[in-house]
mmCIF file of C-alpha atoms in Angstrom:
data_model
loop_
_atom_site.group_PDB
_atom_site.id
_atom_site.type_symbol
_atom_site.label_atom_id
_atom_site.label_comp_id
_atom_site.label_asym_id
_atom_site.label_seq_id
_atom_site.Cartn_x
_atom_site.Cartn_y
_atom_site.Cartn_z
ATOM 1 C CA UNK A 1 25.495 48.291 35.543
ATOM 2 C CA UNK A 2 28.343 47.412 37.900
ATOM 3 C CA UNK A 3 30.944 44.678 37.430
ATOM 4 C CA UNK A 4 29.998 41.053 36.842
ATOM 5 C CA UNK A 5 31.225 37.623 37.828
ATOM 6 C CA UNK A 6 30.923 34.273 36.092
ATOM 7 C CA UNK A 7 28.103 31.782 36.558
ATOM 8 C CA UNK A 8 29.190 28.127 36.485
ATOM 9 C CA UNK A 9 27.890 27.679 32.927
ATOM 10 C CA UNK A 10 29.914 30.670 31.715
ATOM 11 C CA UNK A 11 27.060 33.192 31.698
ATOM 12 C CA UNK A 12 27.473 36.479 33.515
ATOM 13 C CA UNK A 13 26.213 37.391 36.958
ATOM 14 C CA UNK A 14 25.642 41.123 37.474
ATOM 15 C CA UNK A 15 26.788 42.706 40.707
ATOM 16 C CA UNK A 16 23.547 44.100 42.114
ATOM 17 C CA UNK A 17 23.415 46.606 44.961
ATOM 18 C CA UNK A 18 20.544 48.813 43.794
ATOM 19 C CA UNK A 19 17.515 48.503 41.563
ATOM 20 C CA UNK A 20 19.400 50.317 38.791
ATOM 21 C CA UNK A 21 21.920 47.468 38.681
ATOM 22 C CA UNK A 22 19.319 44.871 37.667
ATOM 23 C CA UNK A 23 19.514 44.184 33.902
ATOM 24 C CA UNK A 24 16.407 43.646 31.823
ATOM 25 C CA UNK A 25 15.255 40.022 31.769
ATOM 26 C CA UNK A 26 14.675 38.238 28.429
ATOM 27 C CA UNK A 27 10.873 38.208 28.789
ATOM 28 C CA UNK A 28 10.806 42.009 28.983
ATOM 29 C CA UNK A 29 10.768 42.030 25.175
ATOM 30 C CA UNK A 30 7.369 40.327 25.314
ATOM 31 C CA UNK A 31 5.804 42.546 27.985
ATOM 32 C CA UNK A 32 4.468 46.087 27.901
ATOM 33 C CA UNK A 33 7.064 48.378 29.435
ATOM 34 C CA UNK A 34 6.225 50.930 32.123
ATOM 35 C CA UNK A 35 6.267 53.558 29.379
ATOM 36 C CA UNK A 36 3.890 51.467 27.249
ATOM 37 C CA UNK A 37 1.531 51.077 30.184
ATOM 38 C CA UNK A 38 1.602 54.795 30.970
ATOM 39 C CA UNK A 39 0.863 55.651 27.338
ATOM 40 C CA UNK A 40 -1.903 53.055 27.100
ATOM 41 C CA UNK A 41 -3.526 54.390 30.252
ATOM 42 C CA UNK A 42 -3.284 57.952 28.956
ATOM 43 C CA UNK A 43 -4.696 56.975 25.554
ATOM 44 C CA UNK A 44 -7.594 55.091 27.121
ATOM 45 C CA UNK A 45 -8.376 58.083 29.326
ATOM 46 C CA UNK A 46 -8.396 60.451 26.367
ATOM 47 C CA UNK A 47 -10.580 58.203 24.199
ATOM 48 C CA UNK A 48 -13.007 57.704 27.087
ATOM 49 C CA UNK A 49 -13.022 61.445 27.769
ATOM 50 C CA UNK A 50 -13.948 62.172 24.141
ATOM 51 C CA UNK A 51 -16.680 59.548 24.352
ATOM 52 C CA UNK A 52 -18.076 61.178 27.499
ATOM 53 C CA UNK A 53 -18.147 64.554 25.732
ATOM 54 C CA UNK A 54 -20.545 63.026 23.180
ATOM 55 C CA UNK A 55 -23.000 62.562 26.043
ATOM 56 C CA UNK A 56 -22.711 66.141 27.226
ATOM 57 C CA UNK A 57 -20.002 65.647 29.884
ATOM 58 C CA UNK A 58 -17.557 68.116 28.378
ATOM 59 C CA UNK A 59 -15.512 68.620 31.553
ATOM 60 C CA UNK A 60 -15.079 64.943 32.369
ATOM 61 C CA UNK A 61 -11.694 64.367 34.100
ATOM 62 C CA UNK A 62 -8.967 62.137 32.696
ATOM 63 C CA UNK A 63 -8.531 60.177 35.929
ATOM 64 C CA UNK A 64 -11.835 60.301 37.805
ATOM 65 C CA UNK A 65 -12.448 58.911 41.259
ATOM 66 C CA UNK A 66 -15.594 56.887 41.867
ATOM 67 C CA UNK A 67 -18.709 58.706 43.080
ATOM 68 C CA UNK A 68 -19.307 58.806 46.816
ATOM 69 C CA UNK A 69 -22.392 56.663 46.304
ATOM 70 C CA UNK A 70 -20.136 53.903 44.961
ATOM 71 C CA UNK A 71 -17.192 54.434 47.312
ATOM 72 C CA UNK A 72 -19.348 54.325 50.413
ATOM 73 C CA UNK A 73 -21.977 51.834 51.428
ATOM 74 C CA UNK A 74 -23.199 52.669 54.919
ATOM 75 C CA UNK A 75 -19.924 54.403 55.739
ATOM 76 C CA UNK A 76 -16.305 54.086 54.777
ATOM 77 C CA UNK A 77 -15.350 50.843 53.088
ATOM 78 C CA UNK A 78 -11.913 49.364 53.803
ATOM 79 C CA UNK A 79 -10.085 47.712 50.930
ATOM 80 C CA UNK A 80 -7.284 45.228 51.486
ATOM 81 C CA UNK A 81 -4.393 46.201 49.234
ATOM 82 C CA UNK A 82 -2.024 43.516 47.980
ATOM 83 C CA UNK A 83 1.557 44.786 48.183
ATOM 84 C CA UNK A 84 4.397 43.357 46.107
ATOM 85 C CA UNK A 85 8.140 43.730 46.458
ATOM 86 C CA UNK A 86 9.558 46.635 44.495
ATOM 87 C CA UNK A 87 11.616 44.228 42.354
ATOM 88 C CA UNK A 88 11.035 40.517 41.593
ATOM 89 C CA UNK A 89 14.160 39.848 43.656
ATOM 90 C CA UNK A 90 13.331 41.832 46.788
ATOM 91 C CA UNK A 91 13.943 45.248 48.267
ATOM 92 C CA UNK A 92 17.240 47.070 47.733
ATOM 93 C CA UNK A 93 16.800 50.556 49.242
ATOM 94 C CA UNK A 94 18.709 50.419 52.521
ATOM 95 C CA UNK A 95 17.728 53.930 53.638
ATOM 96 C CA UNK A 96 14.022 53.115 53.212
ATOM 97 C CA UNK A 97 14.494 49.837 55.087
ATOM 98 C CA UNK A 98 16.097 51.655 58.016
ATOM 99 C CA UNK A 99 13.177 54.071 58.233
ATOM 100 C CA UNK A 100 10.140 52.027 57.221
ATOM 101 C CA UNK A 101 11.093 48.350 57.184
ATOM 102 C CA UNK A 102 8.929 46.595 54.615
ATOM 103 C CA UNK A 103 6.373 49.411 54.576
ATOM 104 C CA UNK A 104 6.436 53.102 53.740
ATOM 105 C CA UNK A 105 6.080 56.516 55.321
ATOM 106 C CA UNK A 106 2.562 56.653 56.838
ATOM 107 C CA UNK A 107 2.653 60.441 56.492
ATOM 108 C CA UNK A 108 2.749 60.202 52.706
ATOM 109 C CA UNK A 109 -0.419 61.683 51.247
ATOM 110 C CA UNK A 110 -1.614 58.633 49.351
ATOM 111 C CA UNK A 111 0.260 55.657 50.800
ATOM 112 C CA UNK A 112 1.863 55.065 47.433
ATOM 113 C CA UNK A 113 -1.499 54.394 45.791
ATOM 114 C CA UNK A 114 -1.670 57.534 43.652
ATOM 115 C CA UNK A 115 -4.124 60.421 43.505
ATOM 116 C CA UNK A 116 -7.260 60.756 41.425
ATOM 117 C CA UNK A 117 -8.998 63.730 39.836
ATOM 118 C CA UNK A 118 -12.436 64.799 41.004
ATOM 119 C CA UNK A 119 -15.087 62.177 41.641
ATOM 120 C CA UNK A 120 -17.551 61.331 38.901
ATOM 121 C CA UNK A 121 -21.149 62.330 39.368
ATOM 122 C CA UNK A 122 -23.701 59.533 39.465
ATOM 123 C CA UNK A 123 -24.857 60.535 35.979
ATOM 124 C CA UNK A 124 -21.303 60.368 34.629
ATOM 125 C CA UNK A 125 -20.700 57.026 36.311
ATOM 126 C CA UNK A 126 -23.825 55.645 34.680
ATOM 127 C CA UNK A 127 -22.455 56.437 31.212
ATOM 128 C CA UNK A 128 -18.761 55.817 31.881
ATOM 129 C CA UNK A 129 -19.383 52.188 32.820
ATOM 130 C CA UNK A 130 -22.969 51.799 31.541
ATOM 131 C CA UNK A 131 -23.546 50.854 35.151
ATOM 132 C CA UNK A 132 -27.212 49.952 34.540
ATOM 133 C CA UNK A 133 -26.226 47.597 31.690
ATOM 134 C CA UNK A 134 -29.411 48.852 30.098
ATOM 135 C CA UNK A 135 -29.721 47.835 26.419
ATOM 136 C CA UNK A 136 -30.447 50.800 24.184
ATOM 137 C CA UNK A 137 -29.762 53.380 26.900
ATOM 138 C CA UNK A 138 -29.712 56.780 25.194
ATOM 139 C CA UNK A 139 -28.280 60.015 26.587
ATOM 140 C CA UNK A 140 -28.235 63.319 24.677
ATOM 141 C CA UNK A 141 -29.432 61.494 21.583
ATOM 142 C CA UNK A 142 -26.555 58.989 21.633
ATOM 143 C CA UNK A 143 -26.768 55.323 22.574
ATOM 144 C CA UNK A 144 -24.447 54.443 25.434
ATOM 145 C CA UNK A 145 -21.943 51.691 24.485
ATOM 146 C CA UNK A 146 -22.702 48.325 26.040
ATOM 147 C CA UNK A 147 -19.663 48.538 28.318
ATOM 148 C CA UNK A 148 -19.785 52.308 28.660
ATOM 149 C CA UNK A 149 -17.219 54.799 27.467
ATOM 150 C CA UNK A 150 -14.551 53.053 29.545
ATOM 151 C CA UNK A 151 -15.142 49.733 27.797
ATOM 152 C CA UNK A 152 -15.411 51.360 24.386
ATOM 153 C CA UNK A 153 -12.012 53.009 24.861
ATOM 154 C CA UNK A 154 -10.421 49.749 25.973
ATOM 155 C CA UNK A 155 -11.882 47.800 23.070
ATOM 156 C CA UNK A 156 -10.845 50.440 20.554
ATOM 157 C CA UNK A 157 -7.215 50.329 21.634
ATOM 158 C CA UNK A 158 -7.054 46.558 21.121
ATOM 159 C CA UNK A 159 -8.654 46.671 17.683
ATOM 160 C CA UNK A 160 -6.752 44.397 15.318
ATOM 161 C CA UNK A 161 -5.231 42.249 18.067
ATOM 162 C CA UNK A 162 -5.350 38.584 17.115
ATOM 163 C CA UNK A 163 -5.722 37.182 20.636
ATOM 164 C CA UNK A 164 -6.222 39.618 23.507
ATOM 165 C CA UNK A 165 -6.198 36.952 26.209
ATOM 166 C CA UNK A 166 -2.869 35.624 24.993
ATOM 167 C CA UNK A 167 -1.446 39.128 24.700
ATOM 168 C CA UNK A 168 -2.339 40.058 28.282
ATOM 169 C CA UNK A 169 -1.656 36.765 30.044
ATOM 170 C CA UNK A 170 0.800 34.542 28.159
ATOM 171 C CA UNK A 171 4.062 36.209 29.134
ATOM 172 C CA UNK A 172 3.026 36.902 32.723
ATOM 173 C CA UNK A 173 1.856 33.310 33.087
ATOM 174 C CA UNK A 174 5.141 31.965 31.757
ATOM 175 C CA UNK A 175 7.078 34.419 33.929
ATOM 176 C CA UNK A 176 5.298 33.170 37.043
ATOM 177 C CA UNK A 177 6.072 29.544 36.251
ATOM 178 C CA UNK A 178 9.672 30.351 35.367
ATOM 179 C CA UNK A 179 10.151 32.332 38.587
ATOM 180 C CA UNK A 180 9.292 29.200 40.554
ATOM 181 C CA UNK A 181 11.604 27.176 38.349
ATOM 182 C CA UNK A 182 14.464 29.623 38.910
ATOM 183 C CA UNK A 183 14.158 29.145 42.679
ATOM 184 C CA UNK A 184 15.026 25.479 42.128
ATOM 185 C CA UNK A 185 18.157 26.327 40.164
ATOM 186 C CA UNK A 186 21.029 24.848 42.232
ATOM 187 C CA UNK A 187 23.035 28.066 42.337
ATOM 188 C CA UNK A 188 20.006 30.232 43.088
ATOM 189 C CA UNK A 189 18.976 27.837 45.854
ATOM 190 C CA UNK A 190 22.483 27.970 47.287
ATOM 191 C CA UNK A 191 22.532 31.771 47.093
ATOM 192 C CA UNK A 192 19.236 31.996 48.986
ATOM 193 C CA UNK A 193 20.438 29.564 51.637
ATOM 194 C CA UNK A 194 23.539 31.691 52.102
ATOM 195 C CA UNK A 195 21.372 34.811 52.325
ATOM 196 C CA UNK A 196 19.063 33.110 54.843
ATOM 197 C CA UNK A 197 21.964 32.102 57.083
ATOM 198 C CA UNK A 198 23.375 35.625 56.880
ATOM 199 C CA UNK A 199 20.048 37.174 57.947
ATOM 200 C CA UNK A 200 19.754 34.708 60.814
ATOM 201 C CA UNK A 201 23.337 35.426 61.910
ATOM 202 C CA UNK A 202 22.392 39.105 62.159
ATOM 203 C CA UNK A 203 19.763 38.213 64.753
ATOM 204 C CA UNK A 204 16.624 37.922 62.627
ATOM 205 C CA UNK A 205 14.416 34.915 61.969
ATOM 206 C CA UNK A 206 15.401 32.391 59.329
ATOM 207 C CA UNK A 207 13.444 32.768 56.083
ATOM 208 C CA UNK A 208 13.259 30.517 53.053
ATOM 209 C CA UNK A 209 13.732 33.451 50.697
ATOM 210 C CA UNK A 210 13.429 37.225 50.464
ATOM 211 C CA UNK A 211 9.733 37.176 49.596
ATOM 212 C CA UNK A 212 9.011 35.195 52.759
ATOM 213 C CA UNK A 213 10.745 37.919 54.783
ATOM 214 C CA UNK A 214 8.819 40.667 52.993
ATOM 215 C CA UNK A 215 5.449 38.973 53.606
ATOM 216 C CA UNK A 216 6.080 37.835 57.179
ATOM 217 C CA UNK A 217 2.734 38.088 58.987
ATOM 218 C CA UNK A 218 4.588 39.466 61.995
ATOM 219 C CA UNK A 219 4.665 42.831 60.222
ATOM 220 C CA UNK A 220 0.858 43.060 60.564
ATOM 221 C CA UNK A 221 0.012 44.816 57.299
ATOM 222 C CA UNK A 222 -3.148 46.894 57.459
ATOM 223 C CA UNK A 223 -5.886 47.218 54.867
ATOM 224 C CA UNK A 224 -3.757 49.766 53.034
ATOM 225 C CA UNK A 225 -0.897 47.260 52.809
ATOM 226 C CA UNK A 226 1.400 49.204 55.124
ATOM 227 C CA UNK A 227 3.202 47.619 58.057
ATOM 228 C CA UNK A 228 3.660 48.712 61.659
ATOM 229 C CA UNK A 229 7.357 49.420 61.040
ATOM 230 C CA UNK A 230 8.469 48.029 64.405
ATOM 231 C CA UNK A 231 12.125 47.918 65.417
ATOM 232 C CA UNK A 232 12.188 44.186 64.738
ATOM 233 C CA UNK A 233 10.737 44.689 61.261
ATOM 234 C CA UNK A 234 13.177 47.450 60.390
ATOM 235 C CA UNK A 235 16.128 45.450 61.716
ATOM 236 C CA UNK A 236 15.056 42.467 59.591
ATOM 237 C CA UNK A 237 14.594 44.589 56.468
ATOM 238 C CA UNK A 238 18.065 46.072 56.922
ATOM 239 C CA UNK A 239 19.641 42.638 57.444
ATOM 240 C CA UNK A 240 17.760 41.368 54.376
ATOM 241 C CA UNK A 241 19.301 44.017 52.121
ATOM 242 C CA UNK A 242 22.754 43.973 53.723
ATOM 243 C CA UNK A 243 23.012 40.210 53.238
ATOM 244 C CA UNK A 244 21.707 40.431 49.675
ATOM 245 C CA UNK A 245 24.391 42.994 48.879
ATOM 246 C CA UNK A 246 27.153 41.144 50.707
ATOM 247 C CA UNK A 247 26.531 37.863 48.881
ATOM 248 C CA UNK A 248 25.191 39.301 45.593
ATOM 249 C CA UNK A 249 22.017 37.289 46.101
ATOM 250 C CA UNK A 250 20.053 39.285 43.546
ATOM 251 C CA UNK A 251 22.761 38.980 40.901
ATOM 252 C CA UNK A 252 22.835 35.189 41.153
ATOM 253 C CA UNK A 253 19.035 35.031 41.338
ATOM 254 C CA UNK A 254 18.731 37.247 38.253
ATOM 255 C CA UNK A 255 21.189 35.050 36.325
ATOM 256 C CA UNK A 256 19.192 31.914 37.123
ATOM 257 C CA UNK A 257 15.978 33.633 36.044
ATOM 258 C CA UNK A 258 17.596 34.862 32.827
ATOM 259 C CA UNK A 259 18.766 31.383 31.932
ATOM 260 C CA UNK A 260 15.294 29.918 32.490
ATOM 261 C CA UNK A 261 13.626 32.654 30.454
ATOM 262 C CA UNK A 262 16.100 32.416 27.583
ATOM 263 C CA UNK A 263 15.497 28.685 27.294
ATOM 264 C CA UNK A 264 11.723 29.175 27.452
ATOM 265 C CA UNK A 265 11.704 31.766 24.674
ATOM 266 C CA UNK A 266 13.739 29.412 22.510
ATOM 267 C CA UNK A 267 11.269 26.568 23.161
ATOM 268 C CA UNK A 268 8.115 28.661 22.628
ATOM 269 C CA UNK A 269 9.291 31.306 20.209
ATOM 270 C CA UNK A 270 6.178 31.225 17.990
ATOM 271 C CA UNK A 271 3.871 32.018 20.910
ATOM 272 C CA UNK A 272 6.108 34.768 22.246
ATOM 273 C CA UNK A 273 6.430 36.385 18.827
ATOM 274 C CA UNK A 274 2.639 36.286 18.403
ATOM 275 C CA UNK A 275 2.338 38.161 21.682
ATOM 276 C CA UNK A 276 4.882 40.686 20.453
ATOM 277 C CA UNK A 277 2.963 41.278 17.210
ATOM 278 C CA UNK A 278 -0.270 41.919 19.091
ATOM 279 C CA UNK A 279 1.500 44.327 21.433
ATOM 280 C CA UNK A 280 2.803 46.224 18.418
ATOM 281 C CA UNK A 281 -0.798 46.546 17.170
ATOM 282 C CA UNK A 282 -1.786 48.117 20.493
ATOM 283 C CA UNK A 283 1.213 50.453 20.374
ATOM 284 C CA UNK A 284 0.119 51.630 16.928
ATOM 285 C CA UNK A 285 -3.453 52.186 18.167
ATOM 286 C CA UNK A 286 -2.100 54.173 21.115
ATOM 287 C CA UNK A 287 0.005 56.374 18.828
ATOM 288 C CA UNK A 288 -3.085 57.202 16.786
ATOM 289 C CA UNK A 289 -5.168 57.917 19.886
ATOM 290 C CA UNK A 290 -2.519 60.246 21.260
ATOM 291 C CA UNK A 291 -1.922 61.898 17.891
ATOM 292 C CA UNK A 292 1.734 60.870 17.718
#
């Protein structure tokens, strides 16, 4: 992380120019990391794959696409994709902004959505999700789990968790509320006003904050979430990042968020620690599923 400056209460403000400069926020301890999520997804896929083998589908893929019969109803089906900023504090890649504004390269093979393995057959789909929801459905002499192999794998990896709803939603719910609270922090508010004036001075519209600029309807996002990448959009995206760097908007914003989160953990420590314990149960289940 680069050098820091002082916040008015004595806490530190990181100097942020790239995503790598953003320190971990306090609530990260009570969330699954990207590595945790990747391992959980891989473990669920393997457990589901083994379950599918019990029903005779020995070559079932780890990351199957849906069957054509499900993907298509009377032709291609468009799906509106919700697109979020790459960091909670806005975009920071100036080269990408110059080229693609608030979108991405339309020539990329998957639009940033990821690739799948082969599509499931209709018979596989029926067992994977127990799509018929048929009680007592039997295939190859085995009864299909009520929620299919997919649901069985998911349930197995949360075995022993005290409160699954709390584990999955408590921290994210608190984080959402605290993010709104941080925007009202006097120094964060001042930093965003300074950023907004800077963007306007560079010839772009005036925005309340960086998320408002990212989601401006003028960018006309399509069903895939991508924008039209007009000159105006790209100019705005560049000004957005240049002003954020010039005034260390993200550093001040991060510091305000960190203060709010630290205080919240202190006030609700029992709930946060309960979430952490349940996450550790899942991590242990994942290690067993992956044979670690």
